Coordinates of C-alpha atoms and ligand atoms in Angstrom, one line a residue:
M4 CA -25.0 0.9 28.5
R5 CA -25.2 -2.6 27.2
H6 CA -28.7 -2.1 25.9
I7 CA -27.7 0.5 23.3
L8 CA -25.5 -2.0 21.5
K9 CA -26.4 -3.0 18.0
A10 CA -27.9 -6.4 17.3
S11 CA -25.2 -8.7 16.1
V12 CA -25.2 -10.8 12.9
S13 CA -21.5 -11.6 13.2
C14 CA -21.4 -14.6 15.5
P15 CA -24.7 -16.2 16.4
L16 CA -23.3 -19.7 17.3
A17 CA -20.8 -18.2 19.8
M18 CA -23.6 -16.1 21.3
V19 CA -25.8 -19.1 21.8
A20 CA -22.9 -20.9 23.4
M21 CA -22.3 -17.8 25.6
A22 CA -25.9 -17.6 26.7
G23 CA -25.8 -21.2 27.7
A24 CA -22.5 -21.0 29.5
Y25 CA -23.2 -18.0 31.7
D26 CA -26.3 -17.1 33.6
I27 CA -26.0 -13.4 33.0
G28 CA -29.6 -12.5 33.0
W29 CA -30.0 -10.4 29.9
P30 CA -29.9 -10.9 26.1
E31 CA -26.4 -11.5 24.9
A32 CA -24.9 -8.1 24.0
A33 CA -23.3 -7.8 20.6
S34 CA -19.9 -6.4 19.9
A35 CA -19.6 -2.7 19.2
A36 CA -19.0 -2.1 15.6
P37 CA -15.5 -1.0 14.6
P38 CA -15.0 2.5 13.3
A39 CA -15.9 3.1 9.7
G40 CA -13.7 1.6 7.0
Y41 CA -12.2 -1.3 9.0
S42 CA -12.3 -4.9 8.1
L43 CA -11.7 -7.9 10.3
A44 CA -8.1 -9.1 9.8
Y45 CA -7.6 -11.5 12.7
A46 CA -9.8 -13.0 15.5
D47 CA -9.5 -15.5 18.2
E48 CA -13.1 -16.1 19.5
F49 CA -11.7 -18.3 22.3
N50 CA -14.5 -20.8 21.5
A51 CA -12.2 -23.8 22.4
T52 CA -11.2 -25.8 25.4
A53 CA -7.5 -25.1 25.1
L54 CA -5.4 -22.1 24.2
N55 CA -4.2 -22.0 20.5
T56 CA -0.5 -22.0 21.2
N57 CA 0.2 -21.6 17.5
D58 CA -1.0 -18.0 18.0
W59 CA -0.3 -17.3 21.7
Y60 CA 2.5 -17.4 24.2
Y61 CA 1.7 -17.8 27.9
R62 CA 2.8 -14.9 30.1
I63 CA 5.0 -16.7 32.6
A64 CA 7.0 -15.0 35.4
E65 CA 7.8 -16.7 38.6
P66 CA 7.8 -14.6 40.6
Y67 CA 6.5 -11.2 39.3
A68 CA 5.1 -8.3 41.3
G69 CA 4.8 -10.3 44.5
G70 CA 3.0 -13.2 42.9
Y71 CA 3.4 -15.9 40.3
V72 CA 2.2 -15.5 36.7
R73 CA 1.6 -19.1 35.4
S74 CA 0.3 -21.0 32.4
Q75 CA -1.8 -23.0 34.9
N76 CA -3.9 -19.9 35.5
V77 CA -5.0 -19.7 31.8
S78 CA -7.9 -21.8 30.6
L79 CA -10.6 -21.8 28.0
D80 CA -14.1 -23.1 28.7
G81 CA -15.4 -23.5 25.2
S82 CA -16.6 -19.9 24.8
S83 CA -14.1 -17.7 26.7
L84 CA -10.6 -17.3 27.8
R85 CA -10.4 -17.3 31.6
L86 CA -7.5 -15.8 33.6
R87 CA -7.5 -17.0 37.2
F88 CA -6.5 -15.1 40.3
G89 CA -5.5 -17.7 42.9
Y90 CA -4.0 -18.0 46.3
E91 CA -2.2 -21.3 46.7
D92 CA 1.2 -22.7 47.5
V93 CA 3.0 -23.1 44.2
N94 CA 6.7 -23.0 45.4
G95 CA 6.3 -25.8 48.0
D96 CA 7.1 -23.8 51.1
G97 CA 3.7 -24.5 52.7
V98 CA 2.8 -20.8 52.4
S99 CA 0.1 -19.7 49.9
D100 CA 1.2 -17.5 47.0
Y101 CA -0.7 -15.1 44.8
T102 CA -1.1 -16.4 41.3
G103 CA -2.3 -15.0 38.0
G104 CA -1.9 -15.6 34.3
G105 CA -1.9 -14.0 30.9
I106 CA -1.4 -14.5 27.2
M107 CA 0.7 -12.7 24.5
S108 CA 0.2 -13.0 20.8
R109 CA 2.9 -14.6 18.7
N110 CA 1.7 -12.4 15.9
N111 CA 2.5 -8.7 15.8
F112 CA -0.2 -6.2 15.1
G113 CA 0.2 -2.6 13.9
Y114 CA -2.2 0.2 13.2
G115 CA -5.8 -0.9 13.4
Y116 CA -8.8 -1.3 15.7
Y117 CA -8.4 -3.8 18.5
E118 CA -11.4 -5.1 20.4
I119 CA -12.2 -7.5 23.3
R120 CA -15.3 -8.4 25.2
A121 CA -14.5 -9.0 28.8
R122 CA -15.9 -9.2 32.3
L123 CA -13.3 -8.3 35.0
F124 CA -12.9 -9.7 38.4
G125 CA -13.6 -7.3 41.2
G126 CA -14.2 -9.6 44.2
T127 CA -11.4 -8.0 46.3
T128 CA -8.7 -5.4 46.2
G129 CA -5.2 -5.9 44.8
L130 CA -5.7 -7.5 41.5
H131 CA -5.0 -6.1 38.1
T132 CA -6.4 -7.1 34.7
S133 CA -5.0 -5.5 31.6
F134 CA -5.8 -5.2 27.9
W135 CA -2.7 -3.9 26.2
S136 CA 0.0 -4.1 23.5
M137 CA 3.8 -4.2 23.8
G138 CA 6.6 -5.7 21.8
I139 CA 8.5 -8.6 23.2
R140 CA 12.2 -9.1 23.6
R141 CA 14.4 -12.0 24.5
D142 CA 14.6 -11.5 28.2
L143 CA 10.8 -11.9 28.6
S144 CA 11.5 -15.6 28.3
G145 CA 14.0 -15.6 31.1
A146 CA 13.3 -16.6 34.7
G147 CA 10.8 -19.3 33.7
G148 CA 9.2 -17.4 30.8
D149 CA 7.5 -19.1 27.9
P150 CA 10.4 -20.9 26.0
K151 CA 8.5 -20.3 22.7
I152 CA 9.7 -16.7 22.8
D153 CA 13.3 -17.6 22.5
Q154 CA 12.5 -20.3 20.0
D155 CA 10.7 -17.8 17.8
I156 CA 13.6 -15.4 18.1
D157 CA 16.1 -18.1 17.3
A158 CA 14.0 -19.2 14.3
A159 CA 14.1 -15.7 12.9
L160 CA 10.3 -15.4 13.4
Q161 CA 10.4 -12.6 15.9
P162 CA 12.8 -9.6 16.4
E163 CA 15.2 -10.0 19.3
N164 CA 14.1 -6.7 20.7
N165 CA 10.7 -5.3 19.7
Q166 CA 9.9 -3.6 23.0
L167 CA 9.7 0.0 21.9
Y168 CA 6.5 1.2 23.6
E169 CA 3.2 0.0 25.1
I170 CA -0.4 0.9 24.7
D171 CA -2.4 0.3 27.9
A172 CA -5.9 0.2 26.6
F173 CA -7.1 -0.5 30.1
E174 CA -5.6 -1.5 33.4
H175 CA -8.4 -2.6 35.8
N176 CA -7.5 -2.5 39.5
S177 CA -9.9 -4.5 41.5
P178 CA -12.5 -4.0 42.8
D179 CA -13.7 -1.0 40.8
S180 CA -11.1 1.2 39.2
M181 CA -9.8 1.5 35.7
D182 CA -7.0 3.5 34.0
M183 CA -7.5 3.9 30.3
G184 CA -5.2 5.1 27.5
D185 CA -1.7 5.1 28.7
F186 CA 0.8 5.3 25.8
V187 CA 4.2 4.5 27.3
Q188 CA 7.4 4.8 25.3
A189 CA 10.7 3.4 26.2
A190 CA 12.0 6.7 27.5
G191 CA 9.1 7.0 30.0
E192 CA 5.5 7.6 30.4
T193 CA 3.9 10.2 28.2
S194 CA 1.3 11.2 30.9
H195 CA -1.7 10.3 28.8
R196 CA -4.2 8.6 31.0
L197 CA -7.8 8.6 31.8
G198 CA -7.0 7.7 35.4
A199 CA -8.8 5.8 38.2
R200 CA -12.3 5.8 36.8
N201 CA -14.8 3.7 38.8
G202 CA -17.6 1.9 36.9
A203 CA -20.1 4.6 37.6
L204 CA -17.8 7.2 36.1
M205 CA -17.1 5.0 33.1
G206 CA -20.8 4.2 32.7
V207 CA -20.4 0.4 33.1
N208 CA -20.2 -2.3 35.7
Y209 CA -16.8 -3.8 35.2
S210 CA -17.9 -7.3 36.3
D211 CA -20.5 -7.3 33.6
W212 CA -19.6 -8.3 30.0
N213 CA -18.5 -5.1 28.2
V214 CA -16.8 -4.4 24.9
Y215 CA -13.5 -2.5 25.0
G216 CA -11.7 -1.3 21.9
F217 CA -9.0 1.1 20.8
E218 CA -8.4 2.5 17.4
Y219 CA -4.6 3.0 16.8
T220 CA -3.7 5.2 13.8
P221 CA -0.5 7.1 12.8
T222 CA -2.1 10.3 14.1
Y223 CA -4.3 9.3 17.1
T224 CA -5.4 6.5 19.4
K225 CA -9.0 6.4 20.5
F226 CA -10.3 4.3 23.4
Y227 CA -13.9 3.0 23.5
V228 CA -16.1 1.2 26.0
N229 CA -19.2 -0.4 24.5
G230 CA -18.7 1.7 21.4
V231 CA -18.6 5.0 23.3
L232 CA -15.4 7.1 22.8
K233 CA -13.8 7.7 26.2
F234 CA -10.4 9.1 25.5
T235 CA -8.1 10.2 22.7
I236 CA -4.4 10.5 22.4
D237 CA -2.5 12.6 19.9
N238 CA 0.1 10.3 18.4
T239 CA 1.9 13.0 16.5
T240 CA 3.4 14.4 19.6
N241 CA 4.3 11.2 21.4
G242 CA 7.8 11.1 20.1
Y243 CA 7.8 7.3 20.0
V244 CA 9.1 4.9 17.3
F245 CA 6.3 2.8 15.8
T246 CA 6.5 -1.0 15.5
P247 CA 3.9 -3.7 15.0
Q248 CA 3.8 -5.5 18.3
T249 CA 2.5 -8.3 20.5
F250 CA -1.0 -8.1 22.0
W251 CA -1.5 -8.9 25.7
L252 CA -4.2 -10.0 28.1
T253 CA -3.0 -10.4 31.6
A254 CA -4.2 -10.8 35.2
I255 CA -1.7 -10.3 38.0
R256 CA -1.5 -9.5 41.7
T257 CA -0.4 -5.9 42.5
A258 CA -1.2 -5.7 46.2
N259 CA -2.3 -8.2 48.9
P260 CA -6.0 -8.8 48.4
S261 CA -8.2 -7.6 51.4
N262 CA -10.6 -10.5 50.9
L263 CA -8.9 -13.8 50.3
G264 CA -12.2 -15.5 50.6
A265 CA -13.1 -14.1 47.1
L266 CA -10.3 -16.2 45.6
P267 CA -10.0 -17.9 43.2
G268 CA -11.5 -15.3 40.9
Y269 CA -11.6 -15.0 37.1
S270 CA -11.3 -12.3 34.5
D271 CA -13.0 -13.6 31.3
F272 CA -12.5 -12.7 27.7
D273 CA -15.1 -13.6 25.0
Y274 CA -12.8 -12.8 22.1
F275 CA -9.9 -10.7 20.7
R276 CA -10.5 -9.2 17.3
Y277 CA -8.2 -7.0 15.2
Y278 CA -9.5 -4.9 12.3
N279 CA -7.5 -2.8 9.9
K280 CA -7.9 -0.6 6.9
P281 CA -5.5 1.2 4.4
F282 CA -3.4 3.9 6.1
T283 CA -2.3 5.3 2.8
G284 CA 1.2 6.8 3.0
A285 CA 1.9 5.6 6.5
N286 CA 5.1 3.6 7.0
L287 CA 4.0 0.1 8.2
L288 CA 7.6 -1.0 9.1
G289 CA 8.7 -0.9 12.7
N290 CA 11.7 1.3 13.4
G291 CA 12.2 2.0 9.6
S292 CA 14.8 4.6 10.3
F293 CA 16.8 2.4 12.8
D294 CA 16.7 5.2 15.4
A295 CA 15.0 3.3 18.2
T296 CA 17.3 2.8 21.1
P297 CA 19.1 -0.5 20.9
N298 CA 19.3 -2.7 24.0
N299 CA 23.0 -2.9 25.0
A300 CA 22.4 -6.3 26.6
F301 CA 22.3 -7.6 23.0
A302 CA 25.6 -7.9 21.2
L303 CA 26.7 -5.6 18.4
W304 CA 23.7 -3.1 18.5
N305 CA 21.2 -5.3 16.8
P306 CA 18.4 -3.2 15.2
P307 CA 15.2 -3.1 17.3
A308 CA 12.1 -4.4 15.5
W309 CA 14.2 -6.1 12.8
I310 CA 14.9 -9.8 12.5
E311 CA 18.5 -10.9 11.7
N312 CA 19.3 -14.2 10.0
Y313 CA 22.4 -16.2 9.0
D314 CA 25.6 -14.3 10.0
K315 CA 23.8 -12.1 12.5
A316 CA 26.9 -10.3 13.6
A317 CA 27.3 -8.9 10.1
S318 CA 24.1 -6.8 10.7
Y319 CA 24.3 -4.0 13.1
L320 CA 23.7 -0.3 13.8
V321 CA 26.1 2.5 13.5
T322 CA 26.0 6.1 14.7
D323 CA 28.8 7.6 12.6
D324 CA 26.9 7.7 9.3
F325 CA 23.2 7.9 8.8
Y326 CA 20.6 9.5 6.5
N327 CA 18.2 10.6 9.3
G328 CA 17.9 10.6 13.0
N329 CA 21.1 9.3 14.6
R330 CA 21.6 5.7 13.4
A331 CA 21.6 3.5 10.3
L332 CA 21.9 -0.2 9.5
V333 CA 25.1 -1.6 8.2
Q334 CA 25.8 -5.1 6.8
M335 CA 29.5 -5.8 6.8
S336 CA 32.1 -8.3 8.2
N337 CA 35.8 -8.7 8.1
A338 CA 35.3 -12.2 6.6
A339 CA 33.0 -13.4 3.8
Y340 CA 29.4 -13.4 5.0
Q341 CA 25.8 -13.8 4.2
V342 CA 23.2 -11.9 6.3
T343 CA 19.6 -10.9 6.1
T344 CA 17.9 -8.1 8.1
K345 CA 14.1 -8.3 7.6
Q346 CA 10.6 -7.7 8.9
N347 CA 7.5 -9.9 8.4
L348 CA 4.3 -7.9 8.2
K349 CA 1.0 -9.7 8.7
F350 CA -2.6 -8.7 8.6
I351 CA -2.0 -5.8 6.4
P352 CA -4.6 -4.8 3.8
N353 CA -4.3 -6.1 0.3
G354 CA -3.6 -3.4 -2.2
T355 CA -0.7 -1.6 -3.9
Y356 CA 2.4 -0.8 -2.0
R357 CA 5.8 1.0 -2.4
L358 CA 9.1 0.1 -0.7
T359 CA 11.8 2.7 -0.5
A360 CA 15.1 3.1 1.3
R361 CA 18.2 5.4 1.4
V362 CA 21.3 3.3 0.8
K363 CA 25.0 3.3 0.3
S364 CA 27.2 0.4 -0.9
S365 CA 30.9 -0.5 -1.4
G366 CA 30.0 -2.5 -4.4
G367 CA 31.5 -5.8 -5.4
Q368 CA 29.1 -8.1 -3.5
A369 CA 27.8 -11.3 -5.0
Q370 CA 24.4 -10.0 -3.8
A371 CA 23.4 -6.7 -2.1
L372 CA 19.6 -6.6 -2.4
M373 CA 16.5 -4.9 -1.1
R374 CA 13.7 -7.5 -1.4
V375 CA 10.0 -7.8 -0.9
L376 CA 8.5 -11.3 -0.7
N377 CA 5.7 -13.3 0.8
F378 CA 3.2 -10.7 -0.5
G379 CA 1.3 -13.1 -2.8
G380 CA 3.4 -12.6 -5.9
T381 CA 6.9 -13.5 -7.1
E382 CA 9.7 -12.0 -5.0
R383 CA 10.9 -8.6 -6.2
T384 CA 14.4 -7.2 -5.7
V385 CA 16.6 -4.2 -6.4
T386 CA 20.4 -4.3 -6.3
F387 CA 22.2 -1.7 -4.3
P388 CA 24.0 0.9 -6.5
T389 CA 27.7 1.4 -5.7
T390 CA 27.7 4.8 -4.1
N391 CA 29.0 6.6 -1.1
S392 CA 26.2 9.1 -1.0
W393 CA 22.7 8.3 0.4
T394 CA 20.8 7.2 -2.6
L395 CA 17.0 6.5 -2.9
I396 CA 16.1 3.0 -4.1
T397 CA 12.5 2.0 -4.8
I398 CA 10.4 -1.1 -5.5
D399 CA 7.0 0.3 -6.7
N400 CA 3.6 -1.1 -7.5
I401 CA 3.9 -4.1 -5.2
A402 CA 0.5 -5.9 -5.5
V403 CA -0.1 -7.4 -2.0
T404 CA -2.7 -10.2 -2.2
S405 CA -1.7 -12.3 0.8
K406 CA -2.3 -9.7 3.5
S407 CA 1.3 -10.0 4.3
A408 CA 4.8 -9.0 3.2
T409 CA 8.4 -9.6 4.1
I410 CA 10.8 -6.7 3.6
A411 CA 14.4 -7.8 3.6
F412 CA 18.0 -6.6 3.0
T413 CA 20.3 -9.4 2.1
S414 CA 24.1 -9.4 1.4
T415 CA 26.2 -12.2 0.1
A416 CA 29.5 -10.6 0.2
G417 CA 33.3 -10.8 0.7
A418 CA 35.3 -9.5 3.6
N419 CA 34.9 -5.7 4.2
Q420 CA 32.3 -5.3 1.5
W421 CA 29.4 -3.3 3.0
I422 CA 26.0 -1.7 2.6
K423 CA 24.3 1.0 4.7
V424 CA 20.6 1.4 4.9
D425 CA 18.3 4.1 6.4
D426 CA 14.8 5.5 6.2
V427 CA 13.1 2.3 4.9
Q428 CA 9.5 2.9 4.1
F429 CA 6.8 0.4 3.1
T430 CA 3.6 2.3 2.4
Q431 CA 0.3 1.5 0.8
T432 CA -0.3 3.7 -2.3
G433 CA -3.6 2.3 -3.4
Ligands
LIG8 CA1 4.4 -20.8 48.7
LIG9 CA1 -16.0 -16.5 22.5
LIG10 CA1 18.2 6.8 10.8
LIG11 CA1 23.5 -8.3 14.6

């Protein structure tokens, strides 16, 4: 299947490096083109000798699934990311342990086309390589996890809980089986899956370099291998709550390998590329209606997918008054307070956008604002009207030129002054 790929003009230096680094026996395959209309918004070509930890967390879990997931099992060789499956004593008890590794993006990605080029380890049974997407939450950094996760949450760079669903573009089970296209929501699996396809059925050899991609849109997700569409999911019936989320590449043990002599082994990734395009009219905010299930492990019903800053306890969800669904956001405290509830959108297309929300307010605050900033122009705000009925407020004709935007609600208020917010929508209009 590799021979049908189009010739590449996108990355000749990397291809020369690849051809030199691996004796793969055929001309270097180019990447499959993204679907029509998409532009490259982010890429890590992994053409380095160390992971760019400005952009990536390590997946660390010791132990997890009968093994250890460790940063030591992640390396870059100048042209590719390498995730190592090992069998070695890492806990000092003299008995060998199964080890694996993975990386998770510090940036969150929403709708768009996601692509990797990978060759997957198939030297024995029991090992699992995955190309997937899922939001993070604070407890992922527990039990020896990457401390940068907590640091980013504490620095108001990441939501405390953004784990609303996952997209499993592929889950490869060594030596020769692949599940493709799971779309899993918090409430459970949605039963979408192209299950247990061996390479012959999928039309590839998984241990060769192949290009895997998925196109994620408000209405469908399509999964590709070497540019060939393999599976489509209808997103209109999933019943999930959208949020831009972390991108993952992981390699872990799932069962005891039958052939320990094959270890160590490697799953290799040439690059990760993310493309996007305007999705006119689609809400790009995560959990814009505040209806995603909060994690009760976190105090005071903090809103999933949203970042709280300053007096965080003054920002919380309520179920007794809402515009839609079954929850809304409130900012209030029984003492004077200042709080911001916000989202940082990155890698969105430049263009014209509109921000709307349904709101109520007690009035009297020094500040009660809906804001948009970090979009390339001067911050724009609208002050909440004093009203006890759900009222539409709008900031229109927002000219995004930085491929990013921060949407924020900020109160500087006295005791028992309050705002309520629901149905927040940030949409591209042109
Ligand atoms: Ca051990
Ligand atoms: Ca590369
Ligand atoms: Ca709601
Ligand atoms: Ca809070």
